[in-house]
XYZ file of C-alpha atoms in Angstrom:
381
model
C 181.864 25.139 127.624
C 186.007 25.840 126.718
C 186.614 26.494 122.840
C 187.918 22.795 122.497
C 184.745 21.649 123.855
C 182.714 23.522 121.712
C 184.658 22.785 118.833
C 184.279 18.541 119.611
C 180.548 19.773 120.244
C 180.441 21.003 116.485
C 182.411 18.240 115.011
C 179.798 15.579 116.296
C 176.897 17.562 115.488
C 177.628 18.195 111.787
C 176.885 15.699 109.512
C 180.137 14.960 108.229
C 181.238 14.103 111.234
C 184.010 16.976 110.338
C 183.922 21.307 110.478
C 185.750 23.039 107.756
C 189.445 24.955 108.362
C 188.307 28.385 107.999
C 185.233 27.241 111.273
C 187.694 25.730 113.220
C 190.257 28.782 112.816
C 187.197 30.948 114.184
C 186.258 29.087 116.918
C 189.958 28.706 118.488
C 190.439 32.697 118.527
C 187.258 33.788 118.130
C 184.832 31.675 120.364
C 183.252 35.170 122.622
C 184.111 33.051 126.459
C 187.437 30.881 125.434
C 188.431 32.048 121.907
C 192.534 32.941 121.711
C 191.722 36.329 121.398
C 188.571 36.452 123.696
C 189.924 35.695 126.632
C 191.943 37.607 129.008
C 195.433 37.025 129.103
C 197.987 38.984 127.508
C 199.073 37.963 123.992
C 201.633 40.509 122.847
C 204.599 41.921 123.768
C 207.175 39.687 126.865
C 204.160 38.494 129.238
C 202.209 37.607 125.601
C 203.446 34.792 122.638
C 204.493 37.166 120.695
C 206.180 40.891 119.781
C 205.185 43.038 116.775
C 206.733 46.501 115.531
C 204.556 48.931 118.172
C 206.140 46.515 121.169
C 209.406 47.315 120.062
C 209.203 51.128 120.421
C 206.924 53.787 120.292
C 209.723 54.783 116.906
C 208.356 52.447 115.242
C 204.612 55.053 115.859
C 206.348 58.395 115.219
C 206.782 56.948 112.263
C 203.591 56.170 111.059
C 202.602 59.030 112.335
C 204.502 61.400 110.587
C 203.378 59.096 107.528
C 199.236 59.268 108.579
C 200.472 63.633 109.509
C 201.055 63.947 105.193
C 198.266 61.895 104.703
C 195.996 64.051 106.795
C 197.902 67.375 104.709
C 197.407 66.378 101.639
C 193.925 64.776 102.001
C 193.129 69.045 103.267
C 190.241 67.881 106.038
C 188.377 70.347 108.792
C 188.139 67.404 110.898
C 190.365 64.048 109.603
C 189.213 60.257 111.392
C 193.049 58.258 112.541
C 191.038 54.562 112.419
C 192.696 51.742 114.122
C 191.630 48.601 113.127
C 192.621 45.318 115.199
C 194.514 47.897 117.178
C 195.757 45.199 120.471
C 196.732 47.128 123.518
C 196.367 50.119 121.672
C 199.979 51.276 122.307
C 200.190 52.001 118.515
C 197.488 54.415 118.606
C 198.663 56.229 121.565
C 202.109 55.734 120.683
C 200.875 57.878 117.124
C 198.195 60.654 118.746
C 201.562 61.104 120.908
C 203.421 62.549 118.299
C 200.652 64.119 116.240
C 200.057 66.303 118.753
C 203.969 66.893 118.458
C 203.517 67.134 114.691
C 199.953 68.328 113.915
C 198.885 70.779 116.785
C 196.189 72.665 114.573
C 194.575 69.348 114.044
C 194.804 67.145 116.748
C 191.877 68.732 118.580
C 190.170 68.209 115.694
C 190.767 64.483 115.382
C 188.512 62.088 115.536
C 189.973 58.603 116.881
C 187.516 55.577 115.315
C 189.133 52.522 117.262
C 187.645 48.375 115.832
C 188.425 45.646 117.831
C 186.821 42.167 118.741
C 188.454 41.551 120.952
C 186.790 42.864 124.681
C 189.840 42.007 126.467
C 191.565 44.394 124.089
C 189.274 46.609 123.835
C 189.556 47.531 127.267
C 193.992 48.145 127.203
C 192.815 50.267 124.126
C 190.288 52.775 126.111
C 193.105 52.819 129.090
C 195.862 53.396 126.538
C 193.769 56.345 125.726
C 192.535 57.552 127.857
C 195.118 60.568 128.826
C 194.486 62.230 125.280
C 191.140 63.743 126.458
C 190.003 62.866 122.680
C 186.417 61.506 122.455
C 186.933 57.808 120.864
C 184.431 55.474 119.049
C 184.640 51.900 119.216
C 183.335 49.305 117.672
C 183.650 45.856 117.782
C 183.498 45.434 113.872
C 184.361 46.547 110.665
C 180.327 45.437 110.052
C 178.887 47.625 112.760
C 181.668 50.764 112.276
C 180.642 50.907 108.451
C 177.246 50.749 109.740
C 177.557 53.754 111.702
C 180.098 55.709 110.277
C 181.054 57.731 107.302
C 183.883 59.388 107.384
C 187.813 61.322 105.642
C 190.816 60.342 106.880
C 193.111 57.566 107.465
C 192.615 53.236 108.158
C 195.793 51.261 109.929
C 196.232 48.173 111.039
C 199.655 46.411 111.725
C 199.186 42.691 112.033
C 195.185 42.450 111.762
C 194.903 40.419 108.946
C 196.989 37.895 109.350
C 194.432 36.617 112.387
C 191.703 36.412 109.578
C 190.196 32.397 109.947
C 191.587 31.014 106.262
C 190.840 28.267 104.140
C 193.107 25.423 104.319
C 193.235 23.109 100.258
C 195.886 20.854 99.054
C 196.610 19.386 95.575
C 196.712 15.859 95.447
C 196.071 13.669 92.817
C 192.677 13.971 92.359
C 192.912 18.367 92.192
C 192.384 20.362 94.973
C 191.144 19.276 98.586
C 189.919 20.979 101.228
C 191.509 20.473 104.788
C 188.245 20.230 107.345
C 189.107 18.811 110.593
C 187.145 15.995 112.432
C 187.965 13.950 116.067
C 190.246 10.561 115.981
C 189.403 9.432 119.570
C 190.346 12.132 122.085
C 193.179 13.942 119.308
C 192.098 16.402 116.562
C 193.090 14.952 112.803
C 191.893 16.524 109.510
C 190.599 14.742 106.223
C 189.693 16.088 102.755
C 186.231 17.796 101.298
C 185.274 19.137 97.676
C 186.070 22.448 98.167
C 183.601 25.309 97.964
C 182.692 27.162 95.010
C 184.229 30.445 96.384
C 187.283 28.308 97.021
C 187.349 26.215 94.125
C 187.473 29.557 91.928
C 189.913 31.455 94.286
C 192.361 27.889 93.606
C 191.766 28.314 90.121
C 192.251 31.550 89.754
C 196.199 31.043 91.487
C 197.376 27.766 90.754
C 199.718 28.571 87.669
C 201.135 24.830 88.083
C 201.742 24.321 91.364
C 202.429 20.563 92.487
C 200.710 17.339 94.434
C 201.111 18.842 97.565
C 201.028 22.214 97.539
C 199.231 24.239 100.354
C 197.619 27.189 100.630
C 195.989 29.402 102.714
C 192.853 31.442 101.318
C 191.290 34.447 102.767
C 187.819 34.499 101.215
C 186.216 37.695 103.258
C 189.378 40.263 101.325
C 185.629 41.447 99.242
C 183.450 41.585 102.180
C 186.375 43.761 104.190
C 187.449 45.919 101.106
C 183.252 46.386 100.367
C 182.596 47.862 105.024
C 186.171 49.898 104.150
C 184.089 51.656 101.422
C 181.228 51.836 103.296
C 183.002 53.469 106.542
C 185.374 55.381 103.886
C 184.379 57.877 102.268
C 187.363 59.372 101.185
C 190.970 59.181 102.503
C 194.087 56.431 102.208
C 193.924 52.672 103.999
C 197.496 51.625 105.743
C 198.140 47.902 105.704
C 201.156 46.370 107.497
C 201.565 42.881 108.324
C 203.130 40.007 107.083
C 202.542 38.444 103.490
C 203.611 38.935 99.956
C 202.002 39.185 96.192
C 200.373 35.974 95.072
C 203.179 34.988 92.159
C 205.189 34.974 95.650
C 203.322 33.602 97.999
C 201.846 30.448 96.352
C 205.491 28.781 95.693
C 206.432 25.875 95.429
C 209.122 26.958 97.587
C 206.301 26.879 100.457
C 204.747 23.613 100.124
C 203.490 23.881 103.347
C 201.617 26.930 103.300
C 202.376 29.679 105.476
C 200.653 28.776 108.603
C 202.183 29.699 111.786
C 201.300 29.202 115.192
C 202.559 31.491 118.996
C 201.982 30.663 122.498
C 205.075 31.857 124.783
C 207.199 33.202 122.045
C 207.341 29.245 120.941
C 206.661 29.239 117.181
C 205.342 25.777 115.908
C 203.093 24.666 113.577
C 200.360 22.658 114.820
C 197.059 24.169 115.320
C 195.301 21.771 116.748
C 197.316 21.876 120.094
C 196.851 24.213 122.758
C 193.880 25.061 120.871
C 191.770 28.710 122.406
C 195.287 29.245 123.975
C 197.425 30.089 120.735
C 197.817 32.522 117.881
C 197.114 30.936 114.596
C 197.892 33.049 111.860
C 198.916 33.147 107.541
C 200.457 35.450 105.500
C 198.157 37.875 103.941
C 198.302 37.756 99.771
C 198.435 41.862 98.960
C 197.766 40.544 95.592
C 193.845 40.196 96.979
C 194.093 43.063 98.589
C 195.108 44.967 95.578
C 192.888 44.294 93.570
C 189.196 43.996 96.445
C 190.522 47.605 96.678
C 190.164 48.812 93.438
C 186.552 47.036 92.825
C 185.476 48.967 95.971
C 187.085 52.416 94.412
C 190.384 52.232 96.041
C 193.357 52.772 93.951
C 196.836 51.417 95.358
C 199.329 54.419 96.274
C 202.403 51.698 97.422
C 203.293 48.731 98.270
C 206.396 48.057 99.437
C 208.599 46.658 102.637
C 208.673 47.785 105.918
C 212.545 48.655 105.671
C 212.162 50.706 103.012
C 208.663 52.629 103.860
C 210.267 53.001 107.274
C 212.916 54.522 106.238
C 211.667 56.218 103.304
C 209.392 57.759 106.165
C 212.171 59.075 108.177
C 212.893 56.398 110.838
C 216.659 56.850 110.467
C 216.427 61.023 111.324
C 215.114 59.561 114.769
C 218.231 58.236 115.664
C 219.408 60.154 118.512
C 223.467 61.098 118.994
C 224.607 59.960 123.001
C 227.833 58.968 124.981
C 226.344 56.197 126.270
C 227.775 53.075 128.156
C 225.113 51.721 129.396
C 222.517 49.230 127.293
C 220.557 48.925 129.698
C 219.910 52.230 131.055
C 220.133 54.172 127.852
C 217.067 55.356 126.459
C 218.870 56.337 123.316
C 221.106 53.278 122.343
C 217.318 51.611 122.758
C 216.359 54.225 121.040
C 219.336 53.062 117.807
C 218.693 49.247 118.514
C 215.270 48.921 118.274
C 215.232 51.432 114.567
C 217.979 48.583 113.362
C 215.441 46.118 115.074
C 212.287 47.798 113.059
C 214.660 47.954 109.829
C 216.524 44.817 109.383
C 216.254 42.970 106.236
C 216.275 39.358 108.083
C 213.919 40.362 110.577
C 210.783 42.877 110.910
C 212.111 44.524 108.270
C 212.303 42.068 105.577
C 209.431 39.800 106.911
C 206.492 42.735 107.074
C 205.099 44.740 103.929
C 202.918 47.955 103.262
C 199.933 48.617 101.226
C 198.798 51.863 100.885
C 195.468 52.201 98.999
C 193.701 55.572 98.176
C 189.933 56.398 97.711
C 188.198 59.458 96.544
C 189.355 62.728 95.699
C 193.051 62.460 96.861
C 196.242 62.381 96.082
C 197.886 59.429 95.214
C 201.770 61.190 94.200
C 203.759 63.330 96.173
C 204.090 61.338 98.982
C 208.161 60.428 101.265
C 207.580 57.302 101.820
C 207.495 56.605 97.443
C 210.862 58.675 97.197
C 213.199 55.937 96.713
C 215.884 58.337 94.391
C 217.103 59.447 98.142
C 218.044 55.791 99.307
C 219.485 54.728 96.563
C 216.810 52.407 95.960
C 215.309 51.163 92.659
C 211.559 51.435 92.337
């Protein structure tokens, strides 16, 4: 059964003749056989639908690895864990291992690598990408499964994971907030409205600081459970989250009246999730305020929150630029590397679009990291 057929079947069998948007998004992305992330078509890179910072150049992985090594040194663990969630092709983790082998050889042989990946297709790609390192790798298909099996010390990291969580959508109308549901209109999908479920209603009350009529917002109500599972998984250590999003007051602002939901297919962006269902990515910006609050309730304290360009610069990415006399931009590796650094820290692109949140749990330091040093780069805190 195709994804769209499964969606139609659920709509037709539901007493309301419709399903919540969050369920539609879950099926479109994660349907067991034909969902976007479960099918075997390439998603990332030139042959896929979008690029990520990790796919731009290995220098991104190198810089993150330096930050991870600093956290490991702070934790003083004998066998530190490197835990990636939603790692896609495995290129980021593999690139980080390459740098860690070079920069932290005293720890490399004792690294515990744990991968958490919902997509069978990406799990296979990750297995292939990491096989060359000769390290034992434990793989789980969900954070829940990993949390039930592991109790680790180290660093959990993700790059563009949370933006792909299924979200509730709500719209503020003359009669108050309404939740968006999905129904059929002939042979097409269409939206309709229902009263929000109680958890969503509470969320909307919390964020509504005079938002205008017609305002649309997305709500990831799975964040609380995510941090509960992270707390079970990580005995002590750090969580590093990289994604696009904002703090709550900036995310839910009248300037974003139609919300942040976006779709990506063949490197084209649009805001219509009801076309090419199962064949396009669907994303929503992350509410980093919600991550910070949920983390605090589970014992995670905020270490830092900043734009990606700031984090990478403070972590030493500019020092990775290469002096050269090359002239051919197509064959020069030095020129490619330097262009990638510019792309990763460009404030009008990846550098300004993405945010980095680092949180700490347990008896580990929250201070003294290189990425917390603003003065060296003439920044204001």
